[in-house]
PDB file of C-alpha atoms in Angstrom:
ATOM      1  CA  GLN A   3      67.226-141.543 183.699  1.00 81.00           C
ATOM      2  CA  VAL A   4      67.847-144.991 181.730  1.00 89.00           C
ATOM      3  CA  GLN A   5      69.968-147.897 183.022  1.00 94.00           C
ATOM      4  CA  LEU A   6      71.312-150.244 180.414  1.00 96.00           C
ATOM      5  CA  VAL A   7      72.453-153.825 181.150  1.00 96.00           C
ATOM      6  CA  GLU A   8      74.250-155.791 178.552  1.00 96.00           C
ATOM      7  CA  THR A   9      74.367-159.680 178.626  1.00 96.00           C
ATOM      8  CA  GLY A  10      75.438-162.470 176.237  1.00 96.00           C
ATOM      9  CA  GLY A  11      79.188-162.016 175.914  1.00 96.00           C
ATOM     10  CA  GLY A  12      81.498-164.848 175.969  1.00 97.00           C
ATOM     11  CA  LEU A  13      84.276-166.698 174.240  1.00 98.00           C
ATOM     12  CA  VAL A  14      83.367-168.046 170.776  1.00 98.00           C
ATOM     13  CA  GLN A  15      85.605-169.566 167.909  1.00 98.00           C
ATOM     14  CA  ALA A  16      86.164-167.671 164.790  1.00 98.00           C
ATOM     15  CA  GLY A  17      83.313-168.232 162.472  1.00 98.00           C
ATOM     16  CA  GLY A  18      80.838-168.630 165.308  1.00 98.00           C
ATOM     17  CA  SER A  19      77.862-166.444 166.438  1.00 98.00           C
ATOM     18  CA  LEU A  20      76.810-164.590 169.547  1.00 97.00           C
ATOM     19  CA  ARG A  21      73.582-162.807 170.314  1.00 97.00           C
ATOM     20  CA  LEU A  22      74.105-159.837 172.751  1.00 97.00           C
ATOM     21  CA  SER A  23      71.206-158.187 174.574  1.00 97.00           C
ATOM     22  CA  CYS A  24      70.801-154.774 176.123  1.00 97.00           C
ATOM     23  CA  ALA A  25      67.936-154.413 178.557  1.00 96.00           C
ATOM     24  CA  ALA A  26      66.826-150.881 179.563  1.00 94.00           C
ATOM     25  CA  SER A  27      64.901-149.598 182.491  1.00 92.00           C
ATOM     26  CA  GLY A  28      62.383-147.082 182.100  1.00 77.00           C
ATOM     27  CA  ARG A  29      59.037-146.513 180.336  1.00 72.00           C
ATOM     28  CA  THR A  30      60.445-144.327 177.387  1.00 85.00           C
ATOM     29  CA  PHE A  31      62.687-147.064 175.943  1.00 86.00           C
ATOM     30  CA  SER A  32      60.595-147.026 172.655  1.00 87.00           C
ATOM     31  CA  SER A  33      61.652-143.341 172.307  1.00 89.00           C
ATOM     32  CA  TYR A  34      65.387-143.880 172.239  1.00 93.00           C
ATOM     33  CA  THR A  35      67.733-144.482 169.382  1.00 96.00           C
ATOM     34  CA  MET A  36      70.127-147.442 170.636  1.00 97.00           C
ATOM     35  CA  GLY A  37      73.694-147.838 169.659  1.00 97.00           C
ATOM     36  CA  TRP A  38      76.378-150.448 170.069  1.00 97.00           C
ATOM     37  CA  PHE A  39      79.936-149.669 170.365  1.00 98.00           C
ATOM     38  CA  ARG A  40      83.147-151.779 171.241  1.00 98.00           C
ATOM     39  CA  GLN A  41      86.466-151.138 172.721  1.00 98.00           C
ATOM     40  CA  ALA A  42      89.399-153.391 172.145  1.00 97.00           C
ATOM     41  CA  PRO A  43      92.513-153.168 174.549  1.00 93.00           C
ATOM     42  CA  GLY A  44      94.552-150.245 173.711  1.00 95.00           C
ATOM     43  CA  LYS A  45      92.129-148.802 171.078  1.00 97.00           C
ATOM     44  CA  ASP A  46      89.522-146.187 171.171  1.00 97.00           C
ATOM     45  CA  ARG A  47      85.798-147.054 171.476  1.00 98.00           C
ATOM     46  CA  GLU A  48      84.363-147.383 168.168  1.00 98.00           C
ATOM     47  CA  PHE A  49      80.840-147.447 166.499  1.00 98.00           C
ATOM     48  CA  VAL A  50      79.461-151.066 165.754  1.00 98.00           C
ATOM     49  CA  ALA A  51      75.720-150.442 164.773  1.00 98.00           C
ATOM     50  CA  ALA A  52      72.666-148.426 165.671  1.00 98.00           C
ATOM     51  CA  ILE A  53      68.774-148.785 165.397  1.00 97.00           C
ATOM     52  CA  SER A  54      66.288-146.185 165.206  1.00 95.00           C
ATOM     53  CA  TRP A  55      63.444-146.034 168.089  1.00 93.00           C
ATOM     54  CA  SER A  56      61.010-147.642 165.637  1.00 92.00           C
ATOM     55  CA  GLY A  57      63.500-150.436 164.521  1.00 92.00           C
ATOM     56  CA  VAL A  58      62.828-149.427 160.951  1.00 94.00           C
ATOM     57  CA  SER A  59      66.321-148.003 160.450  1.00 95.00           C
ATOM     58  CA  THR A  60      69.590-149.611 161.112  1.00 97.00           C
ATOM     59  CA  TYR A  61      73.120-148.536 160.518  1.00 97.00           C
ATOM     60  CA  TYR A  62      76.272-150.543 160.714  1.00 98.00           C
ATOM     61  CA  ALA A  63      80.179-149.897 160.520  1.00 98.00           C
ATOM     62  CA  ASP A  64      81.699-151.118 157.508  1.00 98.00           C
ATOM     63  CA  SER A  65      83.638-153.790 159.503  1.00 97.00           C
ATOM     64  CA  VAL A  66      80.517-155.599 160.750  1.00 98.00           C
ATOM     65  CA  LYS A  67      78.267-154.951 157.728  1.00 98.00           C
ATOM     66  CA  GLY A  68      76.723-158.265 156.466  1.00 97.00           C
ATOM     67  CA  ARG A  69      77.656-159.985 159.662  1.00 98.00           C
ATOM     68  CA  PHE A  70      75.849-158.366 162.465  1.00 98.00           C
ATOM     69  CA  THR A  71      72.252-157.569 162.592  1.00 98.00           C
ATOM     70  CA  MET A  72      70.373-155.274 165.020  1.00 96.00           C
ATOM     71  CA  SER A  73      66.707-155.797 166.202  1.00 96.00           C
ATOM     72  CA  ARG A  74      64.753-154.431 169.154  1.00 96.00           C
ATOM     73  CA  ASP A  75      61.742-155.410 171.080  1.00 95.00           C
ATOM     74  CA  ASN A  76      60.357-152.395 172.567  1.00 92.00           C
ATOM     75  CA  ALA A  77      57.760-154.238 174.588  1.00 92.00           C
ATOM     76  CA  LYS A  78      60.660-156.072 176.483  1.00 93.00           C
ATOM     77  CA  ASN A  79      62.714-152.838 176.512  1.00 93.00           C
ATOM     78  CA  THR A  80      65.606-154.762 174.852  1.00 95.00           C
ATOM     79  CA  VAL A  81      67.974-154.459 171.823  1.00 97.00           C
ATOM     80  CA  TYR A  82      69.560-157.360 170.472  1.00 96.00           C
ATOM     81  CA  PRO A  83      72.772-157.367 168.208  1.00 96.00           C
ATOM     82  CA  GLN A  84      73.104-160.757 166.366  1.00 97.00           C
ATOM     83  CA  MET A  85      76.740-161.238 165.697  1.00 98.00           C
ATOM     84  CA  ASN A  86      77.768-163.901 162.941  1.00 98.00           C
ATOM     85  CA  SER A  87      80.865-165.017 161.137  1.00 98.00           C
ATOM     86  CA  LEU A  88      82.829-163.630 164.227  1.00 98.00           C
ATOM     87  CA  LYS A  89      86.418-162.874 163.647  1.00 98.00           C
ATOM     88  CA  PRO A  90      89.256-162.608 166.104  1.00 97.00           C
ATOM     89  CA  GLU A  91      89.424-158.851 165.469  1.00 97.00           C
ATOM     90  CA  ASP A  92      85.734-158.624 166.839  1.00 98.00           C
ATOM     91  CA  THR A  93      87.247-159.165 170.258  1.00 98.00           C
ATOM     92  CA  ALA A  94      86.392-156.292 172.551  1.00 98.00           C
ATOM     93  CA  VAL A  95      84.051-155.097 175.230  1.00 98.00           C
ATOM     94  CA  TYR A  96      80.787-154.229 173.789  1.00 98.00           C
ATOM     95  CA  TYR A  97      78.721-151.428 175.056  1.00 98.00           C
ATOM     96  CA  CYS A  98      75.051-150.429 174.391  1.00 97.00           C
ATOM     97  CA  ALA A  99      74.025-146.725 174.438  1.00 97.00           C
ATOM     98  CA  ALA A 100      70.860-144.759 174.439  1.00 96.00           C
ATOM     99  CA  THR A 101      70.017-141.288 172.960  1.00 95.00           C
ATOM    100  CA  TYR A 102      66.962-139.283 172.038  1.00 93.00           C
ATOM    101  CA  ASN A 103      68.892-138.080 169.133  1.00 93.00           C
ATOM    102  CA  PRO A 104      68.791-139.748 165.686  1.00 93.00           C
ATOM    103  CA  PRO A 105      71.334-142.636 165.194  1.00 94.00           C
ATOM    104  CA  SER A 106      74.798-141.532 165.138  1.00 94.00           C
ATOM    105  CA  ARG A 107      78.299-143.212 164.736  1.00 95.00           C
ATOM    106  CA  TYR A 108      79.850-140.991 167.345  1.00 95.00           C
ATOM    107  CA  LEU A 109      79.981-141.245 171.006  1.00 95.00           C
ATOM    108  CA  LEU A 110      78.987-137.792 171.964  1.00 93.00           C
ATOM    109  CA  PRO A 111      75.416-137.989 171.126  1.00 94.00           C
ATOM    110  CA  TYR A 112      74.621-140.863 173.483  1.00 96.00           C
ATOM    111  CA  ASP A 113      73.341-139.957 176.912  1.00 94.00           C
ATOM    112  CA  TYR A 114      73.275-143.344 178.688  1.00 95.00           C
ATOM    113  CA  TRP A 115      75.786-146.087 178.528  1.00 97.00           C
ATOM    114  CA  GLY A 116      75.883-149.766 179.854  1.00 97.00           C
ATOM    115  CA  GLN A 117      78.565-151.360 181.801  1.00 97.00           C
ATOM    116  CA  GLY A 118      79.754-153.417 178.842  1.00 97.00           C
ATOM    117  CA  THR A 119      80.021-157.058 178.159  1.00 97.00           C
ATOM    118  CA  GLN A 120      83.267-158.943 176.825  1.00 98.00           C
ATOM    119  CA  VAL A 121      83.303-160.741 173.599  1.00 98.00           C
ATOM    120  CA  THR A 122      86.416-162.878 172.830  1.00 98.00           C
ATOM    121  CA  VAL A 123      86.766-164.527 169.466  1.00 98.00           C
ATOM    122  CA  SER A 124      89.530-167.323 169.256  1.00 97.00           C
ATOM    123  CA  SER A 125      91.335-168.166 166.169  1.00 94.00           C
TER     124      SER A 125
END
């Protein structure tokens, strides 16, 4: 069982930056692919980014490519999405997720989910 806790959300102006964190419990964090998804009001949850267990491979949605960067520190059981050049359309609840499967843009392969953290970008 893995428990995930996201932190770092908040209110930021357009063009600003935020760094979220997702801390995981358990001793096998380094074996998990970690993903980030977001859900805006009235919309489906969508893929944002994912990082392989080693941190070598990262994947991004087209909407955030070039603006968001994923990293992880397996010694701290934490994954960090750095979000730059934020836009009002980035406003959503952001969720981290974990899976033993390879990185995926789809929700189904992810076994564990955090409770989410709100990111609001004002124009």
